[in-house]
PDB file of C-alpha atoms in Angstrom:
ATOM      1  CA  MET A   1      63.038  86.661 133.442  1.00 45.00           C
ATOM      2  CA  LEU A   2      60.810  83.854 132.279  1.00 48.00           C
ATOM      3  CA  PRO A   3      57.101  84.162 131.552  1.00 41.00           C
ATOM      4  CA  GLY A   4      54.734  83.857 134.480  1.00 39.00           C
ATOM      5  CA  THR A   5      53.073  80.864 132.832  1.00 40.00           C
ATOM      6  CA  ILE A   6      55.801  78.573 134.233  1.00 41.00           C
ATOM      7  CA  ALA A   7      55.922  80.153 137.689  1.00 42.00           C
ATOM      8  CA  LYS A   8      55.121  76.787 139.326  1.00 49.00           C
ATOM      9  CA  THR A   9      58.563  75.500 138.236  1.00 73.00           C
ATOM     10  CA  VAL A  10      60.599  78.528 139.366  1.00 93.00           C
ATOM     11  CA  HIS A  11      63.856  77.493 141.044  1.00 97.00           C
ATOM     12  CA  TRP A  12      65.668  80.825 140.789  1.00 98.00           C
ATOM     13  CA  ALA A  13      65.629  84.135 142.654  1.00 98.00           C
ATOM     14  CA  PHE A  14      66.607  87.483 141.136  1.00 98.00           C
ATOM     15  CA  GLY A  15      66.861  90.840 142.895  1.00 98.00           C
ATOM     16  CA  GLN A  16      68.800  94.091 142.933  1.00 97.00           C
ATOM     17  CA  ASP A  17      69.805  93.864 146.593  1.00 96.00           C
ATOM     18  CA  ILE A  18      72.374  91.589 148.216  1.00 96.00           C
ATOM     19  CA  ALA A  19      69.571  90.177 150.373  1.00 97.00           C
ATOM     20  CA  VAL A  20      68.597  87.927 147.438  1.00 98.00           C
ATOM     21  CA  LEU A  21      71.809  85.876 147.676  1.00 98.00           C
ATOM     22  CA  PRO A  22      70.882  83.968 150.882  1.00 98.00           C
ATOM     23  CA  ARG A  23      67.930  82.544 148.929  1.00 98.00           C
ATOM     24  CA  ILE A  24      70.427  79.946 147.689  1.00 98.00           C
ATOM     25  CA  PHE A  25      69.877  78.182 151.035  1.00 98.00           C
ATOM     26  CA  ASP A  26      66.205  77.593 150.150  1.00 97.00           C
ATOM     27  CA  ASP A  27      65.598  73.958 149.213  1.00 95.00           C
ATOM     28  CA  GLY A  28      63.865  74.808 145.952  1.00 95.00           C
ATOM     29  CA  ILE A  29      66.362  77.428 144.756  1.00 98.00           C
ATOM     30  CA  THR A  30      69.345  76.476 142.584  1.00 98.00           C
ATOM     31  CA  LEU A  31      70.180  79.974 141.294  1.00 98.00           C
ATOM     32  CA  ALA A  32      70.271  83.228 143.263  1.00 98.00           C
ATOM     33  CA  VAL A  33      71.256  86.380 141.382  1.00 98.00           C
ATOM     34  CA  MET A  34      71.949  89.908 142.536  1.00 98.00           C
ATOM     35  CA  GLU A  35      71.430  91.996 139.413  1.00 98.00           C
ATOM     36  CA  ARG A  36      73.699  95.000 139.174  1.00 97.00           C
ATOM     37  CA  ARG A  37      75.288  97.383 136.712  1.00 96.00           C
ATOM     38  CA  LEU A  38      78.959  98.205 136.914  1.00 98.00           C
ATOM     39  CA  ASP A  39      79.623 101.840 137.822  1.00 97.00           C
ATOM     40  CA  SER A  40      81.859 104.038 135.689  1.00 98.00           C
ATOM     41  CA  ALA A  41      85.006 103.567 137.818  1.00 98.00           C
ATOM     42  CA  LEU A  42      84.670  99.791 137.742  1.00 98.00           C
ATOM     43  CA  THR A  43      83.909  99.789 134.017  1.00 98.00           C
ATOM     44  CA  LEU A  44      87.053 101.808 133.308  1.00 98.00           C
ATOM     45  CA  ALA A  45      89.163  99.501 135.488  1.00 98.00           C
ATOM     46  CA  VAL A  46      87.860  96.438 133.656  1.00 98.00           C
ATOM     47  CA  ARG A  47      88.406  98.049 130.258  1.00 97.00           C
ATOM     48  CA  ALA A  48      91.998  98.883 131.160  1.00 97.00           C
ATOM     49  CA  GLN A  49      92.742  95.221 131.921  1.00 97.00           C
ATOM     50  CA  LEU A  50      91.154  94.001 128.697  1.00 95.00           C
ATOM     51  CA  CYS A  51      92.929  96.609 126.553  1.00 94.00           C
ATOM     52  CA  HIS A  52      96.308  95.370 127.759  1.00 94.00           C
ATOM     53  CA  PRO A  53      97.873  92.806 125.396  1.00 92.00           C
ATOM     54  CA  ARG A  54      98.679  90.450 128.264  1.00 93.00           C
ATOM     55  CA  GLY A  55      95.923  88.141 129.443  1.00 93.00           C
ATOM     56  CA  LEU A  56      95.061  87.504 133.074  1.00 96.00           C
ATOM     57  CA  GLU A  57      94.775  84.258 135.001  1.00 96.00           C
ATOM     58  CA  TRP A  58      94.863  84.865 138.750  1.00 98.00           C
ATOM     59  CA  GLN A  59      94.013  82.418 141.515  1.00 98.00           C
ATOM     60  CA  TRP A  60      93.814  82.738 145.273  1.00 98.00           C
ATOM     61  CA  ARG A  61      92.843  80.338 148.023  1.00 98.00           C
ATOM     62  CA  GLY A  62      92.699  81.645 151.542  1.00 97.00           C
ATOM     63  CA  ALA A  63      91.113  84.396 153.571  1.00 97.00           C
ATOM     64  CA  PRO A  64      89.793  87.499 151.833  1.00 96.00           C
ATOM     65  CA  GLY A  65      91.462  90.690 153.008  1.00 96.00           C
ATOM     66  CA  PRO A  66      94.432  92.991 152.367  1.00 97.00           C
ATOM     67  CA  ALA A  67      96.867  90.187 151.436  1.00 98.00           C
ATOM     68  CA  MET A  68      94.462  88.879 148.820  1.00 98.00           C
ATOM     69  CA  GLN A  69      93.864  92.330 147.367  1.00 98.00           C
ATOM     70  CA  GLU A  70      97.583  93.123 147.273  1.00 98.00           C
ATOM     71  CA  ASP A  71      98.306  89.873 145.450  1.00 98.00           C
ATOM     72  CA  LEU A  72      95.584  90.586 142.900  1.00 98.00           C
ATOM     73  CA  ALA A  73      96.795  94.138 142.327  1.00 98.00           C
ATOM     74  CA  ARG A  74     100.309  92.859 141.574  1.00 97.00           C
ATOM     75  CA  ARG A  75      98.991  90.396 139.020  1.00 97.00           C
ATOM     76  CA  LEU A  76      96.738  92.712 137.031  1.00 98.00           C
ATOM     77  CA  PRO A  77      97.889  93.553 133.489  1.00 97.00           C
ATOM     78  CA  ALA A  78      97.208  97.246 134.187  1.00 97.00           C
ATOM     79  CA  PRO A  79      97.562  97.603 137.980  1.00 97.00           C
ATOM     80  CA  GLU A  80      97.729 101.388 137.842  1.00 97.00           C
ATOM     81  CA  ALA A  81      94.085 101.406 136.662  1.00 97.00           C
ATOM     82  CA  GLY A  82      92.802  98.469 138.671  1.00 98.00           C
ATOM     83  CA  GLU A  83      91.894  99.903 142.074  1.00 98.00           C
ATOM     84  CA  ALA A  84      88.127  99.765 141.570  1.00 98.00           C
ATOM     85  CA  LEU A  85      88.317  96.171 140.333  1.00 98.00           C
ATOM     86  CA  VAL A  86      90.467  95.052 143.258  1.00 98.00           C
ATOM     87  CA  GLU A  87      88.101  96.699 145.731  1.00 98.00           C
ATOM     88  CA  ASP A  88      85.046  95.135 144.109  1.00 98.00           C
ATOM     89  CA  ILE A  89      86.503  91.626 144.202  1.00 98.00           C
ATOM     90  CA  GLY A  90      87.569  92.179 147.802  1.00 98.00           C
ATOM     91  CA  THR A  91      84.022  93.159 148.775  1.00 98.00           C
ATOM     92  CA  ILE A  92      82.519  90.165 146.957  1.00 98.00           C
ATOM     93  CA  ALA A  93      84.991  87.754 148.575  1.00 98.00           C
ATOM     94  CA  GLU A  94      84.263  89.093 152.064  1.00 98.00           C
ATOM     95  CA  ALA A  95      80.510  88.817 151.448  1.00 97.00           C
ATOM     96  CA  MET A  96      80.954  85.243 150.234  1.00 97.00           C
ATOM     97  CA  ALA A  97      82.983  84.309 153.314  1.00 98.00           C
ATOM     98  CA  TYR A  98      80.344  85.847 155.593  1.00 97.00           C
ATOM     99  CA  LEU A  99      77.424  84.198 153.783  1.00 98.00           C
ATOM    100  CA  PHE A 100      78.922  80.711 154.014  1.00 98.00           C
ATOM    101  CA  SER A 101      80.629  81.156 157.402  1.00 98.00           C
ATOM    102  CA  THR A 102      84.084  80.282 156.119  1.00 97.00           C
ATOM    103  CA  GLU A 103      87.533  81.829 156.352  1.00 94.00           C
ATOM    104  CA  THR A 104      88.696  80.249 153.110  1.00 97.00           C
ATOM    105  CA  ILE A 105      87.636  81.324 149.641  1.00 97.00           C
ATOM    106  CA  GLY A 106      88.901  80.002 146.322  1.00 98.00           C
ATOM    107  CA  ILE A 107      88.971  82.795 143.739  1.00 98.00           C
ATOM    108  CA  ARG A 108      89.748  82.828 140.027  1.00 98.00           C
ATOM    109  CA  LEU A 109      89.843  85.874 137.764  1.00 98.00           C
ATOM    110  CA  ARG A 110      90.682  85.275 134.136  1.00 96.00           C
ATOM    111  CA  THR A 111      90.361  86.690 130.667  1.00 95.00           C
ATOM    112  CA  LEU A 112      88.877  84.351 128.069  1.00 90.00           C
ATOM    113  CA  GLU A 113      88.740  84.526 124.310  1.00 84.00           C
ATOM    114  CA  GLY A 114      86.816  81.282 123.917  1.00 61.00           C
ATOM    115  CA  ALA A 115      84.138  79.365 125.800  1.00 56.00           C
ATOM    116  CA  MET A 116      85.702  77.816 128.925  1.00 61.00           C
ATOM    117  CA  CYS A 117      82.917  75.222 129.307  1.00 64.00           C
ATOM    118  CA  PRO A 118      80.892  75.383 126.062  1.00 77.00           C
ATOM    119  CA  ARG A 119      78.757  72.317 126.838  1.00 88.00           C
ATOM    120  CA  PHE A 120      75.861  72.584 129.280  1.00 93.00           C
ATOM    121  CA  HIS A 121      76.876  70.913 132.530  1.00 95.00           C
ATOM    122  CA  VAL A 122      76.454  70.797 136.316  1.00 95.00           C
ATOM    123  CA  ASP A 123      79.285  71.709 138.680  1.00 95.00           C
ATOM    124  CA  ASN A 124      80.237  68.833 140.975  1.00 94.00           C
ATOM    125  CA  LEU A 125      80.597  71.067 144.015  1.00 96.00           C
ATOM    126  CA  PRO A 126      78.186  72.589 146.525  1.00 98.00           C
ATOM    127  CA  VAL A 127      78.000  76.153 145.220  1.00 98.00           C
ATOM    128  CA  ARG A 128      79.905  78.656 143.104  1.00 98.00           C
ATOM    129  CA  LEU A 129      79.574  82.399 142.590  1.00 98.00           C
ATOM    130  CA  VAL A 130      80.211  83.654 139.074  1.00 98.00           C
ATOM    131  CA  SER A 131      80.280  87.186 137.720  1.00 98.00           C
ATOM    132  CA  THR A 132      81.174  88.414 134.249  1.00 97.00           C
ATOM    133  CA  TYR A 133      82.824  91.828 134.204  1.00 98.00           C
ATOM    134  CA  ALA A 134      82.972  92.043 130.409  1.00 97.00           C
ATOM    135  CA  GLY A 135      81.891  89.990 127.423  1.00 95.00           C
ATOM    136  CA  PRO A 136      78.936  87.599 127.226  1.00 95.00           C
ATOM    137  CA  ALA A 137      77.748  86.330 130.606  1.00 96.00           C
ATOM    138  CA  SER A 138      76.999  82.722 131.549  1.00 96.00           C
ATOM    139  CA  GLU A 139      73.950  80.924 130.148  1.00 96.00           C
ATOM    140  CA  TRP A 140      71.660  78.642 132.157  1.00 97.00           C
ATOM    141  CA  LEU A 141      68.637  76.423 131.732  1.00 96.00           C
ATOM    142  CA  PRO A 142      65.408  76.249 133.719  1.00 96.00           C
ATOM    143  CA  GLU A 143      64.757  72.735 134.940  1.00 94.00           C
ATOM    144  CA  HIS A 144      61.798  72.106 132.651  1.00 92.00           C
ATOM    145  CA  ALA A 145      64.060  72.690 129.622  1.00 92.00           C
ATOM    146  CA  VAL A 146      66.736  70.164 130.679  1.00 93.00           C
ATOM    147  CA  ASN A 147      67.062  66.561 129.578  1.00 92.00           C
ATOM    148  CA  ARG A 148      69.421  65.317 132.283  1.00 93.00           C
ATOM    149  CA  ASP A 149      70.015  62.037 130.480  1.00 87.00           C
ATOM    150  CA  GLY A 150      72.158  64.059 128.080  1.00 89.00           C
ATOM    151  CA  LEU A 151      74.515  65.430 130.725  1.00 88.00           C
ATOM    152  CA  GLY A 152      78.059  64.193 131.167  1.00 83.00           C
ATOM    153  CA  ALA A 153      80.582  63.211 128.516  1.00 80.00           C
ATOM    154  CA  PRO A 154      79.158  63.504 125.004  1.00 77.00           C
ATOM    155  CA  HIS A 155      78.101  60.274 123.310  1.00 79.00           C
ATOM    156  CA  PRO A 156      76.335  59.653 119.983  1.00 80.00           C
ATOM    157  CA  HIS A 157      73.467  57.832 121.718  1.00 82.00           C
ATOM    158  CA  LYS A 158      72.820  60.504 124.321  1.00 85.00           C
ATOM    159  CA  PRO A 159      69.851  62.844 123.845  1.00 87.00           C
ATOM    160  CA  ASP A 160      70.278  66.586 123.526  1.00 90.00           C
ATOM    161  CA  ILE A 161      70.635  68.295 126.908  1.00 92.00           C
ATOM    162  CA  VAL A 162      68.487  71.242 125.836  1.00 92.00           C
ATOM    163  CA  ALA A 163      64.873  70.177 125.445  1.00 87.00           C
ATOM    164  CA  ASP A 164      63.821  73.620 124.193  1.00 86.00           C
ATOM    165  CA  PRO A 165      66.531  75.964 122.811  1.00 88.00           C
ATOM    166  CA  GLY A 166      64.143  78.897 123.123  1.00 92.00           C
ATOM    167  CA  THR A 167      64.329  78.709 126.920  1.00 93.00           C
ATOM    168  CA  ILE A 168      68.094  79.271 127.255  1.00 95.00           C
ATOM    169  CA  GLN A 169      68.606  82.115 129.734  1.00 97.00           C
ATOM    170  CA  GLN A 170      71.597  84.442 130.141  1.00 97.00           C
ATOM    171  CA  LEU A 171      72.917  86.396 133.102  1.00 98.00           C
ATOM    172  CA  GLY A 172      73.792  90.064 132.752  1.00 97.00           C
ATOM    173  CA  VAL A 173      77.239  91.647 132.852  1.00 98.00           C
ATOM    174  CA  GLY A 174      78.000  92.558 136.458  1.00 98.00           C
ATOM    175  CA  ASP A 175      75.436  90.188 137.988  1.00 98.00           C
ATOM    176  CA  LEU A 176      76.521  88.205 141.049  1.00 98.00           C
ATOM    177  CA  ALA A 177      75.147  84.692 140.587  1.00 98.00           C
ATOM    178  CA  LEU A 178      75.232  81.825 143.073  1.00 98.00           C
ATOM    179  CA  LEU A 179      74.903  78.487 141.270  1.00 98.00           C
ATOM    180  CA  LYS A 180      73.995  75.456 143.369  1.00 98.00           C
ATOM    181  CA  GLY A 181      75.849  72.350 142.188  1.00 97.00           C
ATOM    182  CA  GLY A 182      75.473  68.608 142.530  1.00 96.00           C
ATOM    183  CA  GLY A 183      77.719  68.609 145.597  1.00 97.00           C
ATOM    184  CA  TRP A 184      75.154  70.478 147.704  1.00 97.00           C
ATOM    185  CA  VAL A 185      73.638  67.987 150.169  1.00 97.00           C
ATOM    186  CA  GLY A 186      70.082  67.291 149.073  1.00 95.00           C
ATOM    187  CA  ASN A 187      70.659  68.749 145.607  1.00 96.00           C
ATOM    188  CA  GLU A 188      72.618  65.880 144.073  1.00 95.00           C
ATOM    189  CA  THR A 189      70.293  65.448 141.084  1.00 94.00           C
ATOM    190  CA  ARG A 190      69.211  69.077 140.684  1.00 95.00           C
ATOM    191  CA  GLY A 191      72.404  71.092 140.187  1.00 97.00           C
ATOM    192  CA  LEU A 192      71.902  74.140 137.973  1.00 98.00           C
ATOM    193  CA  VAL A 193      72.654  73.369 134.332  1.00 97.00           C
ATOM    194  CA  HIS A 194      74.765  76.108 132.756  1.00 96.00           C
ATOM    195  CA  ARG A 195      77.565  76.846 130.284  1.00 95.00           C
ATOM    196  CA  SER A 196      80.065  79.460 129.180  1.00 90.00           C
ATOM    197  CA  PRO A 197      79.022  81.371 126.048  1.00 88.00           C
ATOM    198  CA  GLN A 198      81.223  81.762 123.005  1.00 82.00           C
ATOM    199  CA  PRO A 199      82.620  85.312 122.687  1.00 83.00           C
ATOM    200  CA  ALA A 200      82.467  86.974 119.300  1.00 84.00           C
ATOM    201  CA  PRO A 201      85.696  86.996 117.234  1.00 85.00           C
ATOM    202  CA  GLY A 202      88.130  89.418 118.835  1.00 84.00           C
ATOM    203  CA  GLU A 203      86.015  89.750 122.007  1.00 89.00           C
ATOM    204  CA  ARG A 204      87.394  88.965 125.463  1.00 91.00           C
ATOM    205  CA  ARG A 205      85.553  88.002 128.621  1.00 94.00           C
ATOM    206  CA  LEU A 206      86.659  88.846 132.139  1.00 96.00           C
ATOM    207  CA  LEU A 207      85.225  86.191 134.422  1.00 97.00           C
ATOM    208  CA  LEU A 208      85.261  85.946 138.214  1.00 98.00           C
ATOM    209  CA  ALA A 209      84.506  82.694 140.060  1.00 98.00           C
ATOM    210  CA  LEU A 210      84.490  82.104 143.809  1.00 98.00           C
ATOM    211  CA  ASP A 211      84.130  78.841 145.753  1.00 98.00           C
ATOM    212  CA  PRO A 212      83.592  78.907 149.529  1.00 96.00           C
ATOM    213  CA  GLY A 213      85.563  76.611 151.822  1.00 88.00           C
TER     214      GLY A 213
END
């Protein structure tokens, strides 16, 4: 967490209970994070997928439920060890559908060996949930540390996006983070600025992303 000296600019909410996630509906909040640690069964399931030589890139768009979980289980590199992971993603998807009153969820689960979006940016959609099961988790910037004139496609005449590199924040492995984007009505110029970190050589990330609707 950031020092209390900048409390007046806080636009994030962190907590260890799922009740923190609805804070994303607050006008001043652009990041709501349920902090959690993966239990041993889930950790072993994740490790089994990452130890398999085959990578994973699974997508689903539709209702969460048994069909979604069955499709995911079939696509896992190590399905015989993936039960805890499938159950966890099923629970998260159902919670997301309930929170945003939708029957349709877009889900992506993928392994990454490089930074998917290495440049700080804002998602052009209302909201996205991200969770890193393994590897370095997503990085984000508090608003006071952002120079928004630098966002968008890189250009030699654009200023640096990061006004103060010492303020770069990072989520934890296992955290469930709701990121409000520029597509959220009333938040068009205040979407959370974030990026994918660069894994160390030989390291793999397992990243989950969910979009409601």
